[in-house]
GROMACS .gro file of C-alpha atoms in nm:
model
  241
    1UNK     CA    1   1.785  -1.136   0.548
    2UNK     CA    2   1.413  -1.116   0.520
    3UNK     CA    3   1.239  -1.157   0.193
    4UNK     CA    4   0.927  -0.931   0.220
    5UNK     CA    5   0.623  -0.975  -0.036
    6UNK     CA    6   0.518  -0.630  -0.131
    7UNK     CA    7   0.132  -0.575  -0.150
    8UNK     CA    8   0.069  -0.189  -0.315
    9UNK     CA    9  -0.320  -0.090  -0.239
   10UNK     CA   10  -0.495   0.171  -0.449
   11UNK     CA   11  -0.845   0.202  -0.490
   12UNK     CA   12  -0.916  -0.122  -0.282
   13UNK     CA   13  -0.709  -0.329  -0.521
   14UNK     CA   14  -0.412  -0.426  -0.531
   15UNK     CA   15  -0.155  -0.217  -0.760
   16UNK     CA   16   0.206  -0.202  -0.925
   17UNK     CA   17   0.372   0.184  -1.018
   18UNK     CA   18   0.605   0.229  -1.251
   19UNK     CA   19   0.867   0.471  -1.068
   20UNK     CA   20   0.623   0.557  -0.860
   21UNK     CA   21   0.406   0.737  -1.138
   22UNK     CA   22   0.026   0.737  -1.045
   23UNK     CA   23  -0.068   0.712  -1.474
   24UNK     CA   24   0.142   0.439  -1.448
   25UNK     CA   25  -0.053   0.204  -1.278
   26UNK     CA   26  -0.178  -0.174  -1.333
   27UNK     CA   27  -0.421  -0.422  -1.091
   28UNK     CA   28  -0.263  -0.715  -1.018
   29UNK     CA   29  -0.512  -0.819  -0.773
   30UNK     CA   30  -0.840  -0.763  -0.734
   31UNK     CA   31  -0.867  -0.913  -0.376
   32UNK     CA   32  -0.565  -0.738  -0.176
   33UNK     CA   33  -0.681  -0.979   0.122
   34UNK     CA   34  -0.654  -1.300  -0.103
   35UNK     CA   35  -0.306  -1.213  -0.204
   36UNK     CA   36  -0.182  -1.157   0.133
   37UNK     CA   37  -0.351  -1.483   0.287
   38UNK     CA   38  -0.142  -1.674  -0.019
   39UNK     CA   39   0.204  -1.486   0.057
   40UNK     CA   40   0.110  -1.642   0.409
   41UNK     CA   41   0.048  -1.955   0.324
   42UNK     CA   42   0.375  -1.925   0.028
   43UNK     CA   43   0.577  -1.902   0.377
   44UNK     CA   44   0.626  -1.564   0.366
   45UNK     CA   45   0.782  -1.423   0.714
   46UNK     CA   46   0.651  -1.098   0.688
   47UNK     CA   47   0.469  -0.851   0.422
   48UNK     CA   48   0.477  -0.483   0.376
   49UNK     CA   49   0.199  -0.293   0.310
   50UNK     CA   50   0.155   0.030   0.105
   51UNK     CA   51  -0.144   0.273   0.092
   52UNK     CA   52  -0.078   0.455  -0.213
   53UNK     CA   53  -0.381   0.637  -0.177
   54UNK     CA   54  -0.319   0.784   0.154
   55UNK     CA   55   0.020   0.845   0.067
   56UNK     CA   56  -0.034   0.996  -0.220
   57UNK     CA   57  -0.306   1.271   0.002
   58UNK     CA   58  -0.631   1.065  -0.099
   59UNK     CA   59  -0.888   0.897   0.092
   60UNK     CA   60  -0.670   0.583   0.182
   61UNK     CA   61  -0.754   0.250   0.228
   62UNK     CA   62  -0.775   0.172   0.591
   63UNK     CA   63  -1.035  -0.102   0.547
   64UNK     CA   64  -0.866  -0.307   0.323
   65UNK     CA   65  -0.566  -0.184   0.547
   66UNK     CA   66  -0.800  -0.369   0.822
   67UNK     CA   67  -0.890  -0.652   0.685
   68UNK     CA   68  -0.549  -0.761   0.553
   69UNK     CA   69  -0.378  -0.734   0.920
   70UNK     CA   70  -0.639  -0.966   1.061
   71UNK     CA   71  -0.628  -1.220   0.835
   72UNK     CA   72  -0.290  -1.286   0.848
   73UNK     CA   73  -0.107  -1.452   1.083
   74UNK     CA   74   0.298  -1.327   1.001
   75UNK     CA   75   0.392  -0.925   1.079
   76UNK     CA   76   0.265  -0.653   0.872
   77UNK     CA   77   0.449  -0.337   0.791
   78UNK     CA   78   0.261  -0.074   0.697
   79UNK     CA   79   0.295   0.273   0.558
   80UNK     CA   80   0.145   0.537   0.350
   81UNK     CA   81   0.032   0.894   0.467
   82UNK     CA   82   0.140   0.841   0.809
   83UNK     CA   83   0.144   1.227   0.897
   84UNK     CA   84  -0.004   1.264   1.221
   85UNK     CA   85  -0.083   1.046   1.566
   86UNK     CA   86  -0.409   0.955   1.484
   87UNK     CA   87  -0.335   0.756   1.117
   88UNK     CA   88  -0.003   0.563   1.337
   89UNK     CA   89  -0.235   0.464   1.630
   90UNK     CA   90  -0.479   0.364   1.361
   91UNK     CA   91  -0.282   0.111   1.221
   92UNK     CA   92  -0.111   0.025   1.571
   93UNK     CA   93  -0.445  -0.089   1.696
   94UNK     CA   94  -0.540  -0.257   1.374
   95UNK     CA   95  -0.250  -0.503   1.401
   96UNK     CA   96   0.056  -0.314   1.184
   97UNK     CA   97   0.394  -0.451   1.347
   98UNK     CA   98   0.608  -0.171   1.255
   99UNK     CA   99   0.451   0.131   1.089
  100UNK     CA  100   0.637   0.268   0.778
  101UNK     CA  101   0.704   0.673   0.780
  102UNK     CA  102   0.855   0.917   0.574
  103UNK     CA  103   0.721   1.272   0.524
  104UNK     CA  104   0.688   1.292   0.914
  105UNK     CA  105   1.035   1.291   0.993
  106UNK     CA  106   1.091   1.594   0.776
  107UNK     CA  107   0.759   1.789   0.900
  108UNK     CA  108   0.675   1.668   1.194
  109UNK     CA  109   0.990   1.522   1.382
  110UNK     CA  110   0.847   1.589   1.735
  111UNK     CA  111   0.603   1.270   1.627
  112UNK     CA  112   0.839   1.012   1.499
  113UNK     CA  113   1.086   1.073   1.814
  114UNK     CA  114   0.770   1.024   2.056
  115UNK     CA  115   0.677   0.648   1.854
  116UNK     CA  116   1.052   0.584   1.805
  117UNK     CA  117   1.039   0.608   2.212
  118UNK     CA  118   0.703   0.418   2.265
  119UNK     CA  119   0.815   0.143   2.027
  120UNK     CA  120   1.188   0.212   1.841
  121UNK     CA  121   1.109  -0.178   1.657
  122UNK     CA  122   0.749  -0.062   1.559
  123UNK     CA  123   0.905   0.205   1.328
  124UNK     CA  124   1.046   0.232   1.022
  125UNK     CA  125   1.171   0.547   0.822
  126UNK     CA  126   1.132   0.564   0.432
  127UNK     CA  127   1.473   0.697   0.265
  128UNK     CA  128   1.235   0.679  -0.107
  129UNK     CA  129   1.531   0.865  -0.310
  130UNK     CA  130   1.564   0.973  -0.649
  131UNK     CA  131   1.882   1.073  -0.790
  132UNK     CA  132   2.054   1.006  -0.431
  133UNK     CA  133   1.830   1.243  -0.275
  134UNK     CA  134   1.537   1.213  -0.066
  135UNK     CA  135   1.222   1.249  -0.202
  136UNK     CA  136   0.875   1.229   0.040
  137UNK     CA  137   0.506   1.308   0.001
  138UNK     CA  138   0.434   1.012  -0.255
  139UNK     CA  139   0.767   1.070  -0.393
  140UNK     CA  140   0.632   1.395  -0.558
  141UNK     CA  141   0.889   1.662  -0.336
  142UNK     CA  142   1.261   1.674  -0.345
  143UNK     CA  143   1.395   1.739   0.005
  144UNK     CA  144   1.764   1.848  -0.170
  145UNK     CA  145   1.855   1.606   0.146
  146UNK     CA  146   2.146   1.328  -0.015
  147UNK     CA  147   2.061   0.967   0.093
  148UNK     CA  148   2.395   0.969   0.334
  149UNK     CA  149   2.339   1.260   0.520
  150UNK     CA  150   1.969   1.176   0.592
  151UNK     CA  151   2.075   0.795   0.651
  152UNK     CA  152   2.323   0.935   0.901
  153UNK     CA  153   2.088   1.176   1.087
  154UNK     CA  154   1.819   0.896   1.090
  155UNK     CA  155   2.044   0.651   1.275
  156UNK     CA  156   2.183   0.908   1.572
  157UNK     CA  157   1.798   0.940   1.601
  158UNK     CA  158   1.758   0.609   1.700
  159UNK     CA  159   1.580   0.467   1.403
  160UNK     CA  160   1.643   0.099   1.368
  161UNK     CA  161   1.489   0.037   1.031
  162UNK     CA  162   1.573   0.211   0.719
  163UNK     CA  163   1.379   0.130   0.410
  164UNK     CA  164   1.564   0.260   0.087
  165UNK     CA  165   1.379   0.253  -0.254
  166UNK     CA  166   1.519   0.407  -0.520
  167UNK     CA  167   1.265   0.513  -0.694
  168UNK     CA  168   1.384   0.538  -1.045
  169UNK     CA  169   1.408   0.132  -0.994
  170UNK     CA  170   1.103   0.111  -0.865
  171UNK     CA  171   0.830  -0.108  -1.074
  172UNK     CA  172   1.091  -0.150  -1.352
  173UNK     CA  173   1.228  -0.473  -1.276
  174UNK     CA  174   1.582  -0.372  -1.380
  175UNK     CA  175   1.746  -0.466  -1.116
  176UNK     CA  176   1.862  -0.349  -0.753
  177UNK     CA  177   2.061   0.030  -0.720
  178UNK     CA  178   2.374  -0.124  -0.587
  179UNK     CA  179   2.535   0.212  -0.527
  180UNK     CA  180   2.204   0.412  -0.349
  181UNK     CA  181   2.224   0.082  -0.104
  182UNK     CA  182   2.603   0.108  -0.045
  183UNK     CA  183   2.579   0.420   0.049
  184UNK     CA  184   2.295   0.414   0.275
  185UNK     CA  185   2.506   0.051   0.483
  186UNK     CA  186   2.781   0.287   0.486
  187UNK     CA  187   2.611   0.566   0.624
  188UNK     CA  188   2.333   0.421   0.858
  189UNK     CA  189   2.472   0.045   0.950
  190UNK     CA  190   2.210  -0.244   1.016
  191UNK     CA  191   1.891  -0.231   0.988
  192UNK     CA  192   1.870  -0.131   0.599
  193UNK     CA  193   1.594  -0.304   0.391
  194UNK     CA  194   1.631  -0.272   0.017
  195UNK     CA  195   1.357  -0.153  -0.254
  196UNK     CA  196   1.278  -0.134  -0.582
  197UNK     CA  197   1.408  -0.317  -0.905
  198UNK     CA  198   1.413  -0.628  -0.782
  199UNK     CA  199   1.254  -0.833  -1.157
  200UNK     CA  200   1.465  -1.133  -1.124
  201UNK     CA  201   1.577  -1.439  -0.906
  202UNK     CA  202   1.945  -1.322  -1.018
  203UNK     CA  203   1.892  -1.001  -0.885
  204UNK     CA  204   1.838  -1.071  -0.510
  205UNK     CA  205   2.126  -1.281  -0.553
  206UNK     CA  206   2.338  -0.984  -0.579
  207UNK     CA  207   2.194  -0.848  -0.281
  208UNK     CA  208   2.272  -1.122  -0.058
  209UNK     CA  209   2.624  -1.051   0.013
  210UNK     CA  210   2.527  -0.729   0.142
  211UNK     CA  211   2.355  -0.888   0.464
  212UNK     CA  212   2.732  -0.869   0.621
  213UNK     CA  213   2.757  -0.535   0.596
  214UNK     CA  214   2.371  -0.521   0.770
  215UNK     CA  215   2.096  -0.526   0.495
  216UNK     CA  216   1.857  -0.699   0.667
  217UNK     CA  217   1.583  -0.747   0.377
  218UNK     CA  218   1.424  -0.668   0.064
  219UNK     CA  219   1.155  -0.561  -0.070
  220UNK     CA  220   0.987  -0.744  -0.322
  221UNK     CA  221   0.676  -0.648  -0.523
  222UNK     CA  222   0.625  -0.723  -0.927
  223UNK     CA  223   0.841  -1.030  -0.952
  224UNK     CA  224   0.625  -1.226  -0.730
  225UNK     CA  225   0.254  -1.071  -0.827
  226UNK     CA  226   0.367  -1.155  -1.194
  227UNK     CA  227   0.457  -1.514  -1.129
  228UNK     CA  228   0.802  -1.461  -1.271
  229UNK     CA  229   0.923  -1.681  -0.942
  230UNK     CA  230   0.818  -1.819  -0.594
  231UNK     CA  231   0.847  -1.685  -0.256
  232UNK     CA  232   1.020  -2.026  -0.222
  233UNK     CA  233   1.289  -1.936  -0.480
  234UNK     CA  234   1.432  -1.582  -0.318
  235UNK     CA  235   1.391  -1.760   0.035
  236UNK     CA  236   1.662  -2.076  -0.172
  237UNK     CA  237   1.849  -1.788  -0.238
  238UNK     CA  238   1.890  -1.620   0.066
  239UNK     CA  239   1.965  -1.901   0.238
  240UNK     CA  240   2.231  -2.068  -0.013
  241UNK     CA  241   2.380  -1.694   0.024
   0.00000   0.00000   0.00000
């Protein structure tokens, strides 16, 4: 199970949401670049990336976005406003390992099925859900689509990463949703990668069973940019799991 160091970006910074909220918003770096460069050097196997600009229909960040993939030397996921083939060759050519989607699937399907052909490990599909139910364009639209049944369709698709956030979690550091996850193992298999909540060593610890049933990582973003632990400590923990 992979431990992956979230880095948010807004307005060239990086950024922590609370549940997502835009008003809700704090810096906790001024240099995204220098943050990523010290995951890296922390040991960190891979980061993920988030334009919450571009997701959230602004200009985005692709500079930053830039910058970030080629100063680091582990794999980058990245998402945020990936709507349309010329944003996901963007950040193909940039450097992105795996682009991050969401709002696609539902709107433009044709797309996704074309990149999960081209490159089915270059793509993952955000489940963001909010009261079990999916939730896309910056989290601000209800699909009325439950986290099962779109976990379900998603994997006789072909998609072979899931990334579920639950978004009331998210930014809180109240721990994981326990029941959104088990539902989405249950419903999609491997390949699931946790997010949201996560505001305490004790907290991925609970997670770490779950790797048997196929949750291949987490997502962590606040715990680490506040210094509350090390990427050294969840790495202790996923190992002595």
């Amino acid at each position: 199970m992979i431990v992956y160091p979230a880095i948010d970006l807004a307005g060239g910074k990086a950024v922590r949401l609370w549940q997502g909220q835009r008003d809700r918003l704090r810096v906790v770096a001024e240099d995204p670049v220098e943050l990523a460069q010290r995951f890296v050097a922390a040991g960190a196997q891979f980061l993920h990336l988030v334009d919450l600009d571009a997701a959230f229909g602004g200009t985005g960040n692709d500079e930053v976005v830039r910058r970030i993939l080629a100063a680091v030397t582990c794999p980058v996921q990245v998402g945020g406003g990936v709507r349309n083939q010329a944003r996901y060759a963007r950040l193909k050519e940039a450097g992105a390992a795996r682009v991050v989607v969401g709002t696609a699937v539902l709107r433009r399907p044709e797309l996704v099925e074309r990149w999960l052909a081209e490159d089915p490990e270059g793509v993952v599909v955000a489940a963001d859900n909010r009261g079990g139910r999916v939730v896309v364009a910056g989290w601000t639209e209800d699909t009325g689509e439950g986290l099962g049944a779109f976990a379900a369709r998603m994997a006789a698709l072909g998609v072979r990463h899931l990334l579920v956030t639950a978004v009331e979690q998210d930014g809180t550091g109240r721990g994981p949703d326990l029941e959104v996850l088990h539902a989405a193992l249950a419903a999609f298999g491997p390949g699931v990668i946790a997010s949201g909540g996560i505001g305490e060593v004790a907290h991925l610890a609970r997670l770490v069973p779950l790797a048997r049933r196929g949750l291949a990582g987490v997502v962590v973003g606040s715990l680490l940019v506040d210094g509350r632990a090390t990427l050294a400590d969840l790495q202790d923990v996923v190992r002595e799991g």
